Coordinates of C-alpha atoms in Angstrom, one line a residue:
Chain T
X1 CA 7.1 2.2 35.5
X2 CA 7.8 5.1 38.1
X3 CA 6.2 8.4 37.7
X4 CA 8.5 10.2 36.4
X5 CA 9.4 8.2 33.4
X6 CA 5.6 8.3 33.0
X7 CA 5.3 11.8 32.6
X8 CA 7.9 12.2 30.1
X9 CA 6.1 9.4 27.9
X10 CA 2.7 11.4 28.1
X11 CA 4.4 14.8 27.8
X12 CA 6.3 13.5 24.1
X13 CA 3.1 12.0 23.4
X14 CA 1.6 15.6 23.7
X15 CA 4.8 17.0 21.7
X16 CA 4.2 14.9 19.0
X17 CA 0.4 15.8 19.0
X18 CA 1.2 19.6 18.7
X19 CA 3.6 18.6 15.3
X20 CA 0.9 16.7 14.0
X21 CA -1.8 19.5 14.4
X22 CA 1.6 22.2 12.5
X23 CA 2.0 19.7 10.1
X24 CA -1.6 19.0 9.0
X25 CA -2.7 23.2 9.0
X26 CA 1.0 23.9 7.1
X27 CA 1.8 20.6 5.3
X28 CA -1.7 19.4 4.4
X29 CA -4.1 22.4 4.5
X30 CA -1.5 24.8 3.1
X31 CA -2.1 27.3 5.4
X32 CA 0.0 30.1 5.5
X33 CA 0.6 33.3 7.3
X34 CA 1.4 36.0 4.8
X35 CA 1.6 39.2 6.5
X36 CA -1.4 41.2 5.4
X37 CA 1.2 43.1 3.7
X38 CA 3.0 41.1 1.1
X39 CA 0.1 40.9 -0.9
X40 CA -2.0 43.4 -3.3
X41 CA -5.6 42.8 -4.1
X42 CA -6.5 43.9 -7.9
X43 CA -10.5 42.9 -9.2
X44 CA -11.4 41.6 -12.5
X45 CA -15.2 41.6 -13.7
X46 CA -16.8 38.1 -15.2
X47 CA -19.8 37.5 -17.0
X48 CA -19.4 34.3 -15.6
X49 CA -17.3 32.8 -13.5
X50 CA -18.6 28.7 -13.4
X51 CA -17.8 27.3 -10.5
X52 CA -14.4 29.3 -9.6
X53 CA -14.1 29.6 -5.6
X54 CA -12.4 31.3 -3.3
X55 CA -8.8 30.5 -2.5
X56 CA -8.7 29.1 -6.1
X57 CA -5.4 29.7 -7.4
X58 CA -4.3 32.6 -9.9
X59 CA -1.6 31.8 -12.3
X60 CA 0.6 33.4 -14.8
X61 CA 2.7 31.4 -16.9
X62 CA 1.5 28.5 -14.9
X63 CA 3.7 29.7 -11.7
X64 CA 1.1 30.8 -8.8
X65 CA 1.0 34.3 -7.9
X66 CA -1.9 34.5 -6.2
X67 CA -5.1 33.7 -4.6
X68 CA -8.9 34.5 -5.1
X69 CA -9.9 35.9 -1.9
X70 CA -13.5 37.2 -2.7
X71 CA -16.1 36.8 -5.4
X72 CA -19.3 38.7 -5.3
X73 CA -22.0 39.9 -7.5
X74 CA -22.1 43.0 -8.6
X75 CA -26.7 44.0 -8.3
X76 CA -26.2 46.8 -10.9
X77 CA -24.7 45.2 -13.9
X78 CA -24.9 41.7 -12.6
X79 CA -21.7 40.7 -13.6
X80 CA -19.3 38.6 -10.9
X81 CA -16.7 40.7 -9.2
X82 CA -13.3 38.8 -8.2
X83 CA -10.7 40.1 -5.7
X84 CA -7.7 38.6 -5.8
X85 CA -4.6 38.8 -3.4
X86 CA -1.4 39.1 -5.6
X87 CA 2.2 38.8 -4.4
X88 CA 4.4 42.1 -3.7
X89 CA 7.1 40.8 -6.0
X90 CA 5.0 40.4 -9.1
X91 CA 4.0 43.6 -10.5
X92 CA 1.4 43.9 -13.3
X93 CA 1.0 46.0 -15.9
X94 CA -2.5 47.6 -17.2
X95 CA -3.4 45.9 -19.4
X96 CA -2.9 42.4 -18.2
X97 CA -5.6 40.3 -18.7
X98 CA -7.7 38.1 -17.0
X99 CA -9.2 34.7 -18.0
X100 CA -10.9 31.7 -15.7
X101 CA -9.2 28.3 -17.2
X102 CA -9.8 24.6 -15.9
X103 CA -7.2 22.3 -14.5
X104 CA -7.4 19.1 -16.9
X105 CA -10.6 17.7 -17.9
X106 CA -12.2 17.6 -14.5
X107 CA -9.7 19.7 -13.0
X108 CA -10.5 23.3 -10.4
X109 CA -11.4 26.1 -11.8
X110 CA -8.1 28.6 -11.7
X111 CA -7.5 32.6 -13.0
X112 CA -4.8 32.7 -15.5
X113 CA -3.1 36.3 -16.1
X114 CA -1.6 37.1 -19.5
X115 CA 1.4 40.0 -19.4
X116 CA 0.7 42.9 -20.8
X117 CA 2.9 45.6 -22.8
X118 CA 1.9 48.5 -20.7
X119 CA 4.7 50.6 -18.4
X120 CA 2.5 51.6 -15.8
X121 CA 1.7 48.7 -13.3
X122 CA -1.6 47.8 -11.2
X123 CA -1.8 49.0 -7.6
X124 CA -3.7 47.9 -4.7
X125 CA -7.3 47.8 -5.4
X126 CA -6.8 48.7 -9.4
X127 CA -9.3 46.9 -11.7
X128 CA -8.2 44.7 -14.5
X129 CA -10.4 45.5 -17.2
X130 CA -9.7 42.6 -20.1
X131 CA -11.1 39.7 -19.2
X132 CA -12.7 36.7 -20.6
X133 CA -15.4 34.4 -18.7
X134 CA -15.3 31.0 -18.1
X135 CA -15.7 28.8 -21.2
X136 CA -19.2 26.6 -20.2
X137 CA -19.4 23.6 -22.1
X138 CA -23.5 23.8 -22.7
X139 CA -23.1 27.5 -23.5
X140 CA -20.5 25.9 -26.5
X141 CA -22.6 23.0 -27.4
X142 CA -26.1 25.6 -27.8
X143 CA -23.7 27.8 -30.0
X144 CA -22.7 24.8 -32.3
X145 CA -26.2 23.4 -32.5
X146 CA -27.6 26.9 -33.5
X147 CA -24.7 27.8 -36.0
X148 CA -25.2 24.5 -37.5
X149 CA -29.0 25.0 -37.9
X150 CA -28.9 28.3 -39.2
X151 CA -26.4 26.8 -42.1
X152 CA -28.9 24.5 -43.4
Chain D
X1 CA -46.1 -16.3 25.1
X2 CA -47.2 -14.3 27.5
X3 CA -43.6 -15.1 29.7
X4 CA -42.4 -13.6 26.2
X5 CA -43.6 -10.7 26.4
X6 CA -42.7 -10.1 30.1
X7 CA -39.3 -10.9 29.2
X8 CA -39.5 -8.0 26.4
X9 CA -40.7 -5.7 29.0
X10 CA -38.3 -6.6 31.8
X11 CA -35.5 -6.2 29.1
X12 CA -37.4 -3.1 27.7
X13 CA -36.7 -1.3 31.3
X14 CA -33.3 -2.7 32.1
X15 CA -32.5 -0.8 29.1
X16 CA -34.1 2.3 30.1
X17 CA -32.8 1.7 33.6
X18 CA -28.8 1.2 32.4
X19 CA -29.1 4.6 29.9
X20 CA -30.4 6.4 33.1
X21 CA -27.6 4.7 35.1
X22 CA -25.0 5.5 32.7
X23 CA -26.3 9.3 32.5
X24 CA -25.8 9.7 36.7
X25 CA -22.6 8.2 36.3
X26 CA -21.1 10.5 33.6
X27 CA -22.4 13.5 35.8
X28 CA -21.3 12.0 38.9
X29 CA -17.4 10.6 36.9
X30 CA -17.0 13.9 35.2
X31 CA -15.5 15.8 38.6
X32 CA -12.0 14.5 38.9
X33 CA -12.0 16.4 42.5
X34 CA -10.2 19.5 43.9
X35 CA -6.5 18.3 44.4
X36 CA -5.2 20.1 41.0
X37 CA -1.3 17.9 41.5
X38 CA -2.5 14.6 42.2
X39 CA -5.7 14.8 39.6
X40 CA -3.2 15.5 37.1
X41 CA -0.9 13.0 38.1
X42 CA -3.7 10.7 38.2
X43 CA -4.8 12.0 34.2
X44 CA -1.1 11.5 33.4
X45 CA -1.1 8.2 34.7
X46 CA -4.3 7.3 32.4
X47 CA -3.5 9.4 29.6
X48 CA 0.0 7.0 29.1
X49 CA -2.2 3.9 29.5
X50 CA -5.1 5.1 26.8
X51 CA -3.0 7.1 24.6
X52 CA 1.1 6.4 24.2
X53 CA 0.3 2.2 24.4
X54 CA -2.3 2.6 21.6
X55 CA -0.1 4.5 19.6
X56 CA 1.9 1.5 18.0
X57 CA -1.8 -0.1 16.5
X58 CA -3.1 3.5 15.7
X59 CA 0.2 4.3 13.3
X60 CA 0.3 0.9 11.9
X61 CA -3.3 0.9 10.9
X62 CA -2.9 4.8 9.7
X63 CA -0.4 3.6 7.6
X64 CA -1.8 0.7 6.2
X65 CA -5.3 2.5 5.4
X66 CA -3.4 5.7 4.0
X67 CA -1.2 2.9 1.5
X68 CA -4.9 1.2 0.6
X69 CA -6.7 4.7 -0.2
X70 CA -3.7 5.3 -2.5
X71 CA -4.0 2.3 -4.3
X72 CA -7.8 2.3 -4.7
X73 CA -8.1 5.8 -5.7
X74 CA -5.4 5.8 -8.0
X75 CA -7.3 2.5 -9.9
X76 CA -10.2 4.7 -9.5
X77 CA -9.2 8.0 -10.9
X78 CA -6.6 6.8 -13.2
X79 CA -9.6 5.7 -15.5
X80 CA -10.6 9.4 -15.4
X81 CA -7.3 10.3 -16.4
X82 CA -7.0 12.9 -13.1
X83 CA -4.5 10.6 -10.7
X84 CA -3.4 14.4 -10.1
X85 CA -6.6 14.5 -7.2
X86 CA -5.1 11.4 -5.3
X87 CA -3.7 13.5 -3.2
X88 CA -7.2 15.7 -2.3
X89 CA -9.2 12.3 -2.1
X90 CA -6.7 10.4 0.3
X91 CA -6.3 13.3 2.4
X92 CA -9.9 14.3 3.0
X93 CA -11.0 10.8 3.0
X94 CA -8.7 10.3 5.8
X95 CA -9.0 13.7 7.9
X96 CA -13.2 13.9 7.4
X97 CA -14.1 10.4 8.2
X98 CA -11.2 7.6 8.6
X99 CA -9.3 9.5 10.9
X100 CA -11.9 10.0 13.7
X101 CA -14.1 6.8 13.0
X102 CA -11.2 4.2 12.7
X103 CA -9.3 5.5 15.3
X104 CA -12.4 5.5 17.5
X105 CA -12.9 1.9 16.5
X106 CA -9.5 0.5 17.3
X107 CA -9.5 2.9 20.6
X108 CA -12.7 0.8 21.4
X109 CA -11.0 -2.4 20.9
X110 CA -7.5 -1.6 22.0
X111 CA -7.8 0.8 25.2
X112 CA -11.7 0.2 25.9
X113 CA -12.2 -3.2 26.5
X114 CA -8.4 -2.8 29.0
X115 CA -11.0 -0.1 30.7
X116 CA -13.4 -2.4 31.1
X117 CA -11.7 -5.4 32.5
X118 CA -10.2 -3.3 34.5
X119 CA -12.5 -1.5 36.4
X120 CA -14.7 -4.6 35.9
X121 CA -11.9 -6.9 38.2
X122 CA -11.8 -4.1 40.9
X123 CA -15.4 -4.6 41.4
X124 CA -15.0 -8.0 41.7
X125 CA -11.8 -8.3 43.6
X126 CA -14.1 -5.5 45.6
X127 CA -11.4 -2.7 45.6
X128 CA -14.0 -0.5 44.5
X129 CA -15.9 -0.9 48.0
X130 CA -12.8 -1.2 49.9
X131 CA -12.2 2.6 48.7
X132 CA -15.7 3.9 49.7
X133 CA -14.8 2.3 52.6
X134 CA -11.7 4.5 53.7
X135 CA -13.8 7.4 52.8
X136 CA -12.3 7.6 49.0
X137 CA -14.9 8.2 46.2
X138 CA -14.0 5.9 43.5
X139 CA -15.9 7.8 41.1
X140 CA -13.2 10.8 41.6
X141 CA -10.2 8.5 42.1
X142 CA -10.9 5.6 39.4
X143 CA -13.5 6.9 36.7
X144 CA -12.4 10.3 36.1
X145 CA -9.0 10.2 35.5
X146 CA -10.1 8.0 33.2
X147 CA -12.7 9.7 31.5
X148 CA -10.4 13.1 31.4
X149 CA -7.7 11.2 30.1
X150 CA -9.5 9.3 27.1
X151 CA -11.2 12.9 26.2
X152 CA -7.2 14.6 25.9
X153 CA -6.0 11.1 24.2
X154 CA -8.6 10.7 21.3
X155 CA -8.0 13.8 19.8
X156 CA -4.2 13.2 19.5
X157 CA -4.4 9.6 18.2
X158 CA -7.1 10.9 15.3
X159 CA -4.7 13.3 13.8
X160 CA -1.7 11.1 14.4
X161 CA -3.7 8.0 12.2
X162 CA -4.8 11.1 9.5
X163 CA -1.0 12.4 9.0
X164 CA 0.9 8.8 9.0
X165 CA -2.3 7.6 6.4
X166 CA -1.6 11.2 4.2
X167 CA 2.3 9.6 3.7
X168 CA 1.4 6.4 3.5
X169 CA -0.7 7.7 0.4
X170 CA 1.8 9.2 -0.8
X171 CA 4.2 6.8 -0.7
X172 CA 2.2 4.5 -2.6
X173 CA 1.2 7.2 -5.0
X174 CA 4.5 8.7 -5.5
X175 CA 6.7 5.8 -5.0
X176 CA 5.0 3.0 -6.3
X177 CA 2.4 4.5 -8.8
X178 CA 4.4 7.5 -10.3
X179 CA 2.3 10.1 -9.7
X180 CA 3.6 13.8 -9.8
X181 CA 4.4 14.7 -6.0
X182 CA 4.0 18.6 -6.8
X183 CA 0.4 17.5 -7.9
X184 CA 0.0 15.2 -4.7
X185 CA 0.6 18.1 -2.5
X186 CA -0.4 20.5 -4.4
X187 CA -4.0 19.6 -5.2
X188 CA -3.9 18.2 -1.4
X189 CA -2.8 21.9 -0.1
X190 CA -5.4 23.2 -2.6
X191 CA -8.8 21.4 -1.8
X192 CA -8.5 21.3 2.0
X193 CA -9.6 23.4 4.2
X194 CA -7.9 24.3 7.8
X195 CA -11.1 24.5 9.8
X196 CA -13.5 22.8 7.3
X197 CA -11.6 19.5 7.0
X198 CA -8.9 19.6 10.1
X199 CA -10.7 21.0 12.8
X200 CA -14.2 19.4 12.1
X201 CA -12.1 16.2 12.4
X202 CA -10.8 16.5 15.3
X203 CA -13.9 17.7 17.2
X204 CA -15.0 14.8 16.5
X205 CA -12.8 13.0 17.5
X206 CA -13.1 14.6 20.8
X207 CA -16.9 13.4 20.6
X208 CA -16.0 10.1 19.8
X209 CA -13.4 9.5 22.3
X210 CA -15.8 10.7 25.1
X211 CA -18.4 8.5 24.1
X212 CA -15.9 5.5 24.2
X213 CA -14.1 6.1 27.2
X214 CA -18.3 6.4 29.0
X215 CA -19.1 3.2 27.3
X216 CA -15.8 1.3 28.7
X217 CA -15.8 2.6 32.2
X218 CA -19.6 2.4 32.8
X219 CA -19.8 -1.2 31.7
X220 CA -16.9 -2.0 34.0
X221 CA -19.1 -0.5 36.7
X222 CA -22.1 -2.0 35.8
X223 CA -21.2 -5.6 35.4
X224 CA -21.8 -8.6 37.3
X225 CA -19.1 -9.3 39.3
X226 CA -18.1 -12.5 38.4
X227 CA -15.5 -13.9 35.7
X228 CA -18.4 -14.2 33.3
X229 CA -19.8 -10.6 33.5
X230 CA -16.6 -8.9 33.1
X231 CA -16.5 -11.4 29.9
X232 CA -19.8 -10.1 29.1
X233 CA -18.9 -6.2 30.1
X234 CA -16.1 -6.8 27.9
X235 CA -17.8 -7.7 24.8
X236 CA -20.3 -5.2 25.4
X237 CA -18.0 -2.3 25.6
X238 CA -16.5 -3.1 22.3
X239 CA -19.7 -3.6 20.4
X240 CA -22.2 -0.6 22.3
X241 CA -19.2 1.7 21.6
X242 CA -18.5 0.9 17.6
X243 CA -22.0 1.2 17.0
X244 CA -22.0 4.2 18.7
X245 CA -19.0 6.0 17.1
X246 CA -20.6 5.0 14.2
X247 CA -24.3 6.2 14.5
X248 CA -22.8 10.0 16.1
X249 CA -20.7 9.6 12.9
X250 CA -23.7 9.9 11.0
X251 CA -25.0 12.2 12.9
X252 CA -22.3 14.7 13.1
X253 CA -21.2 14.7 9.6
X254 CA -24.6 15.7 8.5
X255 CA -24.8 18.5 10.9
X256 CA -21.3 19.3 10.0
X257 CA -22.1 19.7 6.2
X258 CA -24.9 21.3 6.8
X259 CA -22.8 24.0 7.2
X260 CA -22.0 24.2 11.2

């Protein structure tokens, strides 16, 4: 095979490398390059947040809105503090609110948003102030156990 | 008994002898020489020997595994009622661990052992001496090239088997099984990780395709040079270099989830 015929083998071989390495970051690891401005980040304050992570998704009406970008704990009231990145397009009102839902049985952790009635809409770094915490299945089981207890 | 335990001791330091040998020659292959045009030309030359005639066996295989995972993990999961995850099990599966380690398996076999014969025949055919001869290092003009160009390949082939194994997944899982394709991507897109799952993978890879190409050309230089040691080389190549990939594989992963 002469040389030149050579080198264009090798150099689509590269080629097709390069696609494979877009492909797997866009295709397979979803990521995406949204401008730093298509997005507003809005908190919401847990009492728990079980196993919810970053990048989880946030939803409302089951579409996808969203991501979780940060979670931390807040040392004064030690409560969890969520930041999420929201899309431009979807504004929020006030008085949305928040609560952390499971995907299936053994599904992720997700944030599902539920509209409000307010005019007014959330800004960038606004707080949403209803929220309701994860639902942990011991937590639910201890509860049972005890109510049933006390009824006897 | 006592000639038994000479001969654990003479075999004992021919060991120790051929790791120190190997370690000189990587130091002394490594340096592909100053002549940037023909050096690349050279790599070229290697790189279409090591990487585009493997590619047929690496996307076949990719394939194949990719179909396999979807099958087993769907049996698997569907039991769980959560066949929504195939598409986050095949994917990681194949871009944490199959990926590298296969491809690094079937690089040993496919493009290694060729490596070995190779270089192995030269010394017979003593081409190697008739170089050093005319005042060319062979370890610039034969074992770099070669060691560059399996370095560049392995890298390539890895995510090539990962990405033709993700669609074979899915179309056994989509296809064939019915599962939700929104779910199969989505929960894919969802639960891997750029740098956590891709990149990790493909370094590697790199790793891996070093230590195979080192294996295969430092056997060929090191054998007997007779029809029966480049047998022997041969077989060596293959076997050192699996167990290899697979004991760094071990290694590696654990220092990679411990958080690196």
């Amino acid at each position: 095979m002469n040389s030149k015929k050579l080198e264009l083998a090798v150099g689509a071989f590269m080629v097709a490398g390069a696609i494979t390495l877009i492909l797997l970051a866009f295709k397979v690891s979803g990521l995406s390059y949204q401008a730093e401005n298509s997005t507003y980040n809005i908190t919401a304050r847990f009492e728990n947040i079980a196993g919810l992570g970053e990048r989880a998704k946030v939803s409302m009406s089951g579409v996808t809105i969203g991501r979780v970008t940060n979670i931390r704990l807040d040392t004064k009231d030690y409560v969890a503090v969520v930041t999420m990145a929201i899309d431009k397009s979807v504004p929020l009102s006030t008085d949305t609110s928040a609560s952390i839902l499971t995907a299936g049985l053994l599904g992720e952790k997700y944030i599902g948003l539920t509209v409000g009635a307010e005019e007014e809409t959330l800004k960038d770094g606004d707080k949403i102030e209803d929220t309701q915490s994860a639902i942990v299945l011991e937590e639910l089981i201890g509860k049972f156990l005890f109510s049933k207890s006390a009824a006897q | 008994m006592f000639e038994q335990i000479q001969s654990l001791g003479r075999t004992g330091l021919a060991s120790a002898a051929s790791i120190g040998r190997a370690g000189v020659f990587l130091i002394r292959g490594i340096n592909p020489g100053r002549n940037s045009k023909a050096v690349a030309a050279r790599i070229v030359r290697q790189m279409y020997n090591l990487g585009v005639l493997s590619l047929v066996i690496i996307l076949v295989a990719g394939l194949f595994v990719g179909m396999v995972l979807g099958l087993q993990g769907y049996n698997i999961l569907v039991s769980f009622g959560s066949e929504e995850a195939l598409g986050q099990m095949v994917a990681l599966s194949l871009l944490r661990e199959f990926g590298p380690v296969v491809t690094a398996l079937l690089f040993a076999g496919r493009a290694g052992s060729a490596l070995t014969a190779e270089i192995g025949l030269m010394k017979a055919t003593e081409q190697l001496s008739a170089m050093e001869m005319m005042g060319v290092d062979p370890m610039q003009r034969i074992i770099a090239p070669r060691l560059w160009a399996g370095f560049l390949v392995m890298p390539v082939l890895a995510a090539m088997f990962s990405l033709v194994g993700i669609w074979g997944g899915a179309l056994v899982a989509i296809d064939m099984l019915g599962v939700y394709d929104g779910s199969y991507w989505g929960n894919m897109q969802a639960s891997v990780v750029f740098y956590d799952d891709v990149v990790k993978g493909l370094i590697k890879s790199v790793i891996f395709g070093l230590a195979v190409t080192w294996v295969a050309v430092f056997q060929g230089h090191d054998c007997t040079p007779t029809s029966e040691g480049i047998g022997r080389a041969t077989t060596n190549t293959v076997v050192l270099s699996s167990l290899l990939v697979l004991g760094l594989d071990f290694i590696l992963t654990a220092v990679m989830l411990g958080g690196f």
